[in-house]
Short mmCIF file of C-alpha atoms and ligand atoms in Angstrom, two decimals:
data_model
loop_
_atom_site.label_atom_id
_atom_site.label_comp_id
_atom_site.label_asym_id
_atom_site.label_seq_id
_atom_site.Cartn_x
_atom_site.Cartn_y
_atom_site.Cartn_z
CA UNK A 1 75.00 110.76 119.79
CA UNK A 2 78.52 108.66 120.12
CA UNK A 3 81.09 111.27 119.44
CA UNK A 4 84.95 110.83 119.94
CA UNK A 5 85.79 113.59 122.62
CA UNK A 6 87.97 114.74 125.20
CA UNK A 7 87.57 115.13 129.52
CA UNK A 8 90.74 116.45 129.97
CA UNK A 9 93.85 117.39 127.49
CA UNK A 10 97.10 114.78 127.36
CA UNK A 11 97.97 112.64 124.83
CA UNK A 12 95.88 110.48 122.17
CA UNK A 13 95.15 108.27 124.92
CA UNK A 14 92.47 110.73 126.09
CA UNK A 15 90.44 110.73 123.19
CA UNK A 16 87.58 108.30 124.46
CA UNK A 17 84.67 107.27 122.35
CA UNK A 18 81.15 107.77 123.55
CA UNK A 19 77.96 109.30 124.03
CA UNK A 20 77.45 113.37 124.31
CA UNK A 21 74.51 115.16 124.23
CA UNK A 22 72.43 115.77 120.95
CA UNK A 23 72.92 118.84 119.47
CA UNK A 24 70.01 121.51 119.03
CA UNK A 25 69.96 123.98 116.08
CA UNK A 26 69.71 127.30 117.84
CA UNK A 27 68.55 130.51 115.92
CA UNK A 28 70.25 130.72 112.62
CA UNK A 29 72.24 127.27 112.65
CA UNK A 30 71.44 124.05 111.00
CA UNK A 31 72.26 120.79 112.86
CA UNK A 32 73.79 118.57 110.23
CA UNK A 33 74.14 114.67 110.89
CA UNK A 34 77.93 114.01 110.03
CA UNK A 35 78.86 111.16 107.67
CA UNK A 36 82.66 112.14 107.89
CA UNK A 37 85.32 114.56 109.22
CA UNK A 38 88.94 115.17 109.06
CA UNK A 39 91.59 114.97 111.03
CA UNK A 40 93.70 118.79 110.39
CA UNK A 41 96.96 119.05 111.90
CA UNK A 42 95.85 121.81 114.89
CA UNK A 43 93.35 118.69 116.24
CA UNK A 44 96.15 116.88 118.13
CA UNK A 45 97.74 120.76 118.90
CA UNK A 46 93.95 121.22 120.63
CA UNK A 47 93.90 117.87 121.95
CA UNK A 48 97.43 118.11 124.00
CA UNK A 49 95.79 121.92 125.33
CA UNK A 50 98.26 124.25 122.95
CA UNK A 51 94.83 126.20 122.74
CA UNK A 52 92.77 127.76 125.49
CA UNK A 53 89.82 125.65 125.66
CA UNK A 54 88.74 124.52 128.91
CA UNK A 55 85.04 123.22 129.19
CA UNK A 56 85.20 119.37 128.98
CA UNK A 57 84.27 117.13 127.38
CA UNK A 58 84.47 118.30 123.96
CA UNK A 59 84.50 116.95 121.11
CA UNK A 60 87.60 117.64 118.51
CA UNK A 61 87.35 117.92 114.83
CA UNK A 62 87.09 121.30 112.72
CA UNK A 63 85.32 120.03 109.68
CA UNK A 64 83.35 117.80 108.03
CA UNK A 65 80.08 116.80 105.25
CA UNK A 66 76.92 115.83 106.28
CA UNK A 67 72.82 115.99 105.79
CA UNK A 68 71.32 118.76 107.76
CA UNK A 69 68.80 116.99 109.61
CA UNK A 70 67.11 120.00 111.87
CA UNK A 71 67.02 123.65 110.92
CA UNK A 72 66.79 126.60 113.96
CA UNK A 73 64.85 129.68 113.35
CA UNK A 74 65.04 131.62 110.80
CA UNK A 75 67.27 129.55 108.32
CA UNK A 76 65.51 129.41 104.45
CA UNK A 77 68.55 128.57 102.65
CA UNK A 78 68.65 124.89 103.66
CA UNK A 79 66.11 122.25 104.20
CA UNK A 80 66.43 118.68 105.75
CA UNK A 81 67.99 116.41 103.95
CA UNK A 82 70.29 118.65 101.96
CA UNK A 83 74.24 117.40 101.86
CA UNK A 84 76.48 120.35 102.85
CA UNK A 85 80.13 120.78 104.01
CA UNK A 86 81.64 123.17 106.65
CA UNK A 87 83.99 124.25 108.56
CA UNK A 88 83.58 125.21 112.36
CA UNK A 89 83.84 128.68 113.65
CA UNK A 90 87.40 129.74 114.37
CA UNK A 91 88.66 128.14 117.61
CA UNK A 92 85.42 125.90 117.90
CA UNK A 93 85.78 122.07 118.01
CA UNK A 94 83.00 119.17 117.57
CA UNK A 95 83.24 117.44 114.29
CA UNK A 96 84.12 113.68 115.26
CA UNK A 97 80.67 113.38 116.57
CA UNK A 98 77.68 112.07 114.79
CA UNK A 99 75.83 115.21 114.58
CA UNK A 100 76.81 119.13 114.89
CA UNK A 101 75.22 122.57 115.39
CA UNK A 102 76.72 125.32 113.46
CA UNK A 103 75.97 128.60 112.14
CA UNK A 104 74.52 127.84 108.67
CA UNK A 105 76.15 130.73 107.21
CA UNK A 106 79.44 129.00 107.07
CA UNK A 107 77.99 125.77 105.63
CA UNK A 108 77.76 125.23 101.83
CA UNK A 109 76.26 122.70 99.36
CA UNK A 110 78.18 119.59 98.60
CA UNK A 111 78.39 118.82 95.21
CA UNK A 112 76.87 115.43 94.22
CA UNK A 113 80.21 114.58 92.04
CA UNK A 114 82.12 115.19 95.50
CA UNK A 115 81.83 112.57 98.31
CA UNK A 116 80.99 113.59 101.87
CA UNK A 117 84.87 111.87 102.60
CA UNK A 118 86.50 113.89 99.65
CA UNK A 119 84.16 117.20 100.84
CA UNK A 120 85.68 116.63 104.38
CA UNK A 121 88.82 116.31 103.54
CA UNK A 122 88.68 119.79 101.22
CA UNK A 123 87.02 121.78 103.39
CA UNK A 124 90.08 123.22 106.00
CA UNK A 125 92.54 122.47 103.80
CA UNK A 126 91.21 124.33 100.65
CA UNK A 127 90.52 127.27 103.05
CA UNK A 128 93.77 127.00 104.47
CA UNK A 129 95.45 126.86 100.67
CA UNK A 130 93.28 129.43 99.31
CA UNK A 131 93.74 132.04 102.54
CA UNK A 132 97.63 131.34 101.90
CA UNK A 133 97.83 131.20 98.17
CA UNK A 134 95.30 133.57 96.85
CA UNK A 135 94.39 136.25 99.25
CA UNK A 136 97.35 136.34 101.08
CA UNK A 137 100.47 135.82 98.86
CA UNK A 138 98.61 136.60 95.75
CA UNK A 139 100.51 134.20 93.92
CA UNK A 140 100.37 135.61 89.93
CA UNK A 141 100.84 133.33 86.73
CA UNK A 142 104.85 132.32 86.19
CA UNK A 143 106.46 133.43 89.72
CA UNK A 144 107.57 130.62 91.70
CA UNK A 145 106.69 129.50 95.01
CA UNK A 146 108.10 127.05 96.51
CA UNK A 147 105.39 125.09 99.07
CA UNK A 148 107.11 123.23 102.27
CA UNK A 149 105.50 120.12 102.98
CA UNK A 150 103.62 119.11 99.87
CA UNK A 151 102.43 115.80 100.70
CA UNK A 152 100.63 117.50 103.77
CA UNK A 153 96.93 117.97 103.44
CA UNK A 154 96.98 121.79 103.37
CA UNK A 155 100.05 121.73 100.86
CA UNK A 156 98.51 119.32 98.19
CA UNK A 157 95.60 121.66 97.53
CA UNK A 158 98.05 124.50 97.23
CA UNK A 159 100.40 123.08 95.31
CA UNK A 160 97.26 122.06 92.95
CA UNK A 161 95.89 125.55 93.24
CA UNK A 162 99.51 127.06 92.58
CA UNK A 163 99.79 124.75 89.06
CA UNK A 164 96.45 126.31 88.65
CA UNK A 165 97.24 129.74 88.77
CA UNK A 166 100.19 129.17 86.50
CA UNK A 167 102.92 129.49 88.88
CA UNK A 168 106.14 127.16 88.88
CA UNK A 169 106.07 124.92 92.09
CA UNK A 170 109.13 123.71 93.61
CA UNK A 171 108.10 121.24 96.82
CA UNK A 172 109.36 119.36 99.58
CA UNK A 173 108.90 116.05 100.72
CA UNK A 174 110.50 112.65 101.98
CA UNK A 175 110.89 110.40 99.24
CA UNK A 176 108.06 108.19 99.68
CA UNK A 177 106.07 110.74 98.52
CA UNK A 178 107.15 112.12 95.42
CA UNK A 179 105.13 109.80 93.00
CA UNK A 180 101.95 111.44 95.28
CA UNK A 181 103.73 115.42 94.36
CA UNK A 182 104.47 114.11 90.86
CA UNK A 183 100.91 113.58 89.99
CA UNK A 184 99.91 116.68 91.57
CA UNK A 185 102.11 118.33 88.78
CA UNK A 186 104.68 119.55 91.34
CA UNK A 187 107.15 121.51 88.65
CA UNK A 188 110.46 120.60 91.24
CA UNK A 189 110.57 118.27 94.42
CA UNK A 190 112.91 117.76 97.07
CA UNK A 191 113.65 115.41 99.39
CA UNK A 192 114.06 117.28 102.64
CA UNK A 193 116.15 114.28 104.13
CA UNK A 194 118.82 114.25 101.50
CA UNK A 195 118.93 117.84 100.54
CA UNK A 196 119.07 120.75 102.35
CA UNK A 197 116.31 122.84 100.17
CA UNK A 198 118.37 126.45 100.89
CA UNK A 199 121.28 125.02 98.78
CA UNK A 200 119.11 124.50 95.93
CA UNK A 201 116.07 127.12 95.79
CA UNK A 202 116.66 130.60 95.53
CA UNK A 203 115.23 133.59 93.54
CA UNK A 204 111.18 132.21 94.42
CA UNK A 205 108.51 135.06 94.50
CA UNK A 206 106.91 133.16 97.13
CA UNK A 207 107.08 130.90 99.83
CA UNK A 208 104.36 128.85 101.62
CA UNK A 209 105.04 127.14 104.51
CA UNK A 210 103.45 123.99 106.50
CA UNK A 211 106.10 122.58 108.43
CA UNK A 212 107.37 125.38 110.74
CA UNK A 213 110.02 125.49 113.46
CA UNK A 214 113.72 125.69 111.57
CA UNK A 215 112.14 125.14 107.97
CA UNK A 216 109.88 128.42 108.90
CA UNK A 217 113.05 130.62 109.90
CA UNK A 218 115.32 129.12 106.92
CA UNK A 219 112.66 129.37 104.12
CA UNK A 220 113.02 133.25 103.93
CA UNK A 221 116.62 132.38 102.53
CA UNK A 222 114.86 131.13 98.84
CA UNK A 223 113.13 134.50 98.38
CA UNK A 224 113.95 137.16 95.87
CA UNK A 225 115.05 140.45 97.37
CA UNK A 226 110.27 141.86 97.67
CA UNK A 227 109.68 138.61 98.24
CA UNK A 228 106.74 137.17 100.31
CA UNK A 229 106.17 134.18 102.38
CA UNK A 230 102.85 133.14 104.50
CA UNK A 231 103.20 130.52 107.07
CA UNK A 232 100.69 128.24 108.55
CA UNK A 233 102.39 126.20 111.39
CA UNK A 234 104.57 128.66 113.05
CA UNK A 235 101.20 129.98 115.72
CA UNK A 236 99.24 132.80 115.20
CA UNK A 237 102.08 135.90 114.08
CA UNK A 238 104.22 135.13 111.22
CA UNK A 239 107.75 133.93 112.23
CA UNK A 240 110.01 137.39 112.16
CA UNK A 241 112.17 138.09 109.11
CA UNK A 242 115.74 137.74 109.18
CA UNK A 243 115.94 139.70 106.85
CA UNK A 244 114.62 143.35 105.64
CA UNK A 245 113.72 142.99 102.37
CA UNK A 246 110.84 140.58 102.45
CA UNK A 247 107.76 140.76 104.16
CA UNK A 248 106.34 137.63 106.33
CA UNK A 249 102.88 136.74 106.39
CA UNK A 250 99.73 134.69 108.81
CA UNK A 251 96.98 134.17 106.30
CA UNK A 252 93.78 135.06 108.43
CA UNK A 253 91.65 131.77 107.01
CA UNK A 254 88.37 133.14 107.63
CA UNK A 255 85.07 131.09 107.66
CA UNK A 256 82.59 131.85 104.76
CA UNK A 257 80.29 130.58 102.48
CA UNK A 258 81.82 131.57 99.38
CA UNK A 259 85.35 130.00 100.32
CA UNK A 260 83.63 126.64 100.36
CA UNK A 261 82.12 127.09 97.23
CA UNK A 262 84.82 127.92 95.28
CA UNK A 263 86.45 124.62 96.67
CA UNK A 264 83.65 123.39 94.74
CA UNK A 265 84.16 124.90 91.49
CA UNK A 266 87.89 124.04 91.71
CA UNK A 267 86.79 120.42 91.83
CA UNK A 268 84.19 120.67 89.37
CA UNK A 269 86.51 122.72 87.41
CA UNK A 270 89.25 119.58 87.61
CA UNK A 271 91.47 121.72 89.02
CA UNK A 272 92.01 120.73 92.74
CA UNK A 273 91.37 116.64 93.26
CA UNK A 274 90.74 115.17 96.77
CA UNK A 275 94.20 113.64 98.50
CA UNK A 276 95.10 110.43 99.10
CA UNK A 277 92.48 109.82 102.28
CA UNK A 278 93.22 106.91 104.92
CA UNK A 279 89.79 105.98 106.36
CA UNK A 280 89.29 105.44 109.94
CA UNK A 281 86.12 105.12 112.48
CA UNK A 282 85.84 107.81 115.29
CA UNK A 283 86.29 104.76 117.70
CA UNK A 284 89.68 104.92 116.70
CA UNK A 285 90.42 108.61 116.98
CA UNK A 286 93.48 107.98 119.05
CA UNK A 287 94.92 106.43 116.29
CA UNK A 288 94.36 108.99 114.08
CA UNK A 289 95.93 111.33 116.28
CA UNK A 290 98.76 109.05 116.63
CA UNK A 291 99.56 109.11 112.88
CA UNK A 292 98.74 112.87 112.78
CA UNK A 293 101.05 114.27 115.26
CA UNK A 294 103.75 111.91 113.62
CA UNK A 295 103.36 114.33 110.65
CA UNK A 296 104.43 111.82 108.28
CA UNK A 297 102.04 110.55 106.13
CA UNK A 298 100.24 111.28 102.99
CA UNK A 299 97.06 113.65 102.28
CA UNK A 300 94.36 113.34 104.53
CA UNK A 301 92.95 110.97 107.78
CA UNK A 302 89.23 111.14 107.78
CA UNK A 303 86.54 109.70 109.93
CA UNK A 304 83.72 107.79 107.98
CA UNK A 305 80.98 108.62 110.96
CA UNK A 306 77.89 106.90 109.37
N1 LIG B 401 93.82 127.81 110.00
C1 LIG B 401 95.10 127.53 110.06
O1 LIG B 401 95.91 128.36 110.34
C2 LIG B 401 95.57 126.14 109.74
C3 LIG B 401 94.71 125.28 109.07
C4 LIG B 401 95.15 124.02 108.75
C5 LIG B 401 96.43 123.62 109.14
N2 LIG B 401 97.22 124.47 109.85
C6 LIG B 401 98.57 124.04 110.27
O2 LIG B 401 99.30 123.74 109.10
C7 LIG B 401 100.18 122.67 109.33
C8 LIG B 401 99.99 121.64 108.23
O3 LIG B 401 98.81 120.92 108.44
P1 LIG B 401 98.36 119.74 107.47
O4 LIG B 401 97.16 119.14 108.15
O5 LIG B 401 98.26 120.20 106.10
O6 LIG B 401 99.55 118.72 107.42
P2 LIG B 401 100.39 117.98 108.57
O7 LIG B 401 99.64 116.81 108.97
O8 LIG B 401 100.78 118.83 109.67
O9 LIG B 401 101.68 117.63 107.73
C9 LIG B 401 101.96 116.36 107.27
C10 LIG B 401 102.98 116.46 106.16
O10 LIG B 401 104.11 117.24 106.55
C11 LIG B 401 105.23 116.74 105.85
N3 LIG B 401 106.46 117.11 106.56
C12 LIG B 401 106.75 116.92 107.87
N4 LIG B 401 107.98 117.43 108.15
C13 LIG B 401 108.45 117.96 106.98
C14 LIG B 401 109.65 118.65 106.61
N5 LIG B 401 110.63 118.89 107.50
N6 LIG B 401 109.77 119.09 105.34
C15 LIG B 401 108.81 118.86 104.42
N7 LIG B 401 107.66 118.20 104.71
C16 LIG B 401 107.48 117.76 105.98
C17 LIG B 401 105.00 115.25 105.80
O11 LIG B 401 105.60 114.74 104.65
P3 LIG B 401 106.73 113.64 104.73
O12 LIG B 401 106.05 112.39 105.24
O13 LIG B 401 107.17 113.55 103.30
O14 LIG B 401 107.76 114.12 105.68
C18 LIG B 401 103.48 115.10 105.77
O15 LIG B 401 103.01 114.82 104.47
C19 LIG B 401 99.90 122.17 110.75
O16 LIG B 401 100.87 122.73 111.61
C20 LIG B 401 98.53 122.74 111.05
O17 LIG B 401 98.33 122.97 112.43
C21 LIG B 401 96.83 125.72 110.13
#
């Protein structure tokens, strides 16, 4: 299969295109012929070796829709042919490729409505958004969050999910992106490169955060005195308090079935639309990865595969 992998970790110029071997479904996985996957923000992290991950080559790429095209022992919830969506196993790579192996317990249905490049670009990010939103922070109906980075793939989904919920969302983004927050009913923006966003937010219940580094330590500043914050970008602990009276959160993201299928009743549901999606072919990965670890751009990169 031609897959867009790496031999060796460095830069986006490592990221060749190529052949690896064909996948085989083992017992209890699916093998699932890929017709697209995302680009998330930890690829290039994985890519550059911020993770442990040492047998090359490897593919990159954490999720993805496809057509299962081989079923291992002892699956009866799938058949050949059926479209589904995933995400891989925590820490596990191998989604720019043409075809994957995965446990077929953490692979759902794709809804015919939702197109294998929409169900891609859903799939980490929803599970991201939901971990943060709903399990973690627990966001309830009129508190206000306010969401850093909400032109980011993660953030558009929760700040959809948060307007969903019934929360008031204040967001942050550079200016060429606010028509993109305004139609995803963002209740406040700001531009991060004009204003600084502790000058002007204070009192929130909540605070999610995408960006990390400085905007991680300054967001707890915004929060009411028992108020939370989950972060998403600052490694695996949550960033330390600087101050007492709020409590600092790493939403665990787990893989599971059911997540993905509630991204699928969101969308059918109207609640949570796809992002903005730039297209590219896994031939041009490093590209991708270029544009990715810029961090400025809008909604999601996605590989059409097939
Ligand atoms: N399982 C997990 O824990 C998990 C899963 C997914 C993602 N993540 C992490 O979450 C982070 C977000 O990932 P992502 O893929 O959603 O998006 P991303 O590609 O990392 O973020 C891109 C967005 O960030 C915005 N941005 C950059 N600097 C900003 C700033 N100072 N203030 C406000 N916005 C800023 C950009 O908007 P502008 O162009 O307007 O600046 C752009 O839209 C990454 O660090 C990723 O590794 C973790």
């Amino acid at each position: 299969m031609k897959a867009a992998f790496i031999e060796q970790h460095g830069g986006p110029e490592v990221l060749k295109y190529g052949d690896l071997p064909d996948p085989v479904a083992g017992p209890g996985e699916v093998v699932v012929d890929v017709v697209a996957a995302s680009v998330n923000g930890a690829d290039w992290k994985v890519r550059a070796g911020q993770y442990k991950q040492s047998r090359f080559p490897y593919a990159l790429g954490r999720d993805f829709s496809g057509v299962v095209s081989a079923v291992g022992e002892g699956i009866t919830d799938f058949k050949v042919g059926d479209a589904v969506f995933a995400v891989c196993e925590a820490g596990q790579e191998g989604a720019y490729a043409e075809k994957i192996a995965i446990k077929a317990a953490i692979v759902a249905r794709k809804p015919d409505r939702l197109s294998h490049v929409n169900a891609a670009a859903l799939a980490l990010t929803g599970l991201t958004a939901m971990s943060a939103i709903e399990d973690t922070l627990k966001l309830q109906p009129g508190e206000t969050i306010l969401i850093q980075g909400g032109a980011g793939g993660v953030a558009s989904f929760a700040v959809q999910l948060a307007k969903h919920i019934g929360a008031h969302v204040i967001t942050t983004g550079s200016a060429a992106n606010h028509a993109y927050l305004r139609d995803l009913k963002a209740d406040e923006i700001i531009d991060y490169n004009v204003t600084d966003f502790t000058r002007v937010v204070s009192n929130c219940d909540a605070v999610f955060d995408t960006v990390g580094g400085e905007v991680a330590q300054r967001s707890f500043a915004v929060l009411k005195p028992g108020g939370r914050a989950a972060f998403i970008a600052s490694g695996p602990q949550a960033p330390k308090p600087v101050r007492d009276d709020v409590t600092s959160l790493r939403p665990p993201v787990g893989r599971a079935r059911r997540h993905l299928d509630r991204i699928a009743q969101l969308f059918a549901a109207g609640a949570i639309r796809p992002p903005e999606i730039t297209l590219y072919r896994l031939s041009e990965a490093a590209d991708a990865h270029r544009l990715s670890e810029s961090r400025h751009f809008r909604g999601k990169l996605v590989f059409q595969v097939r």
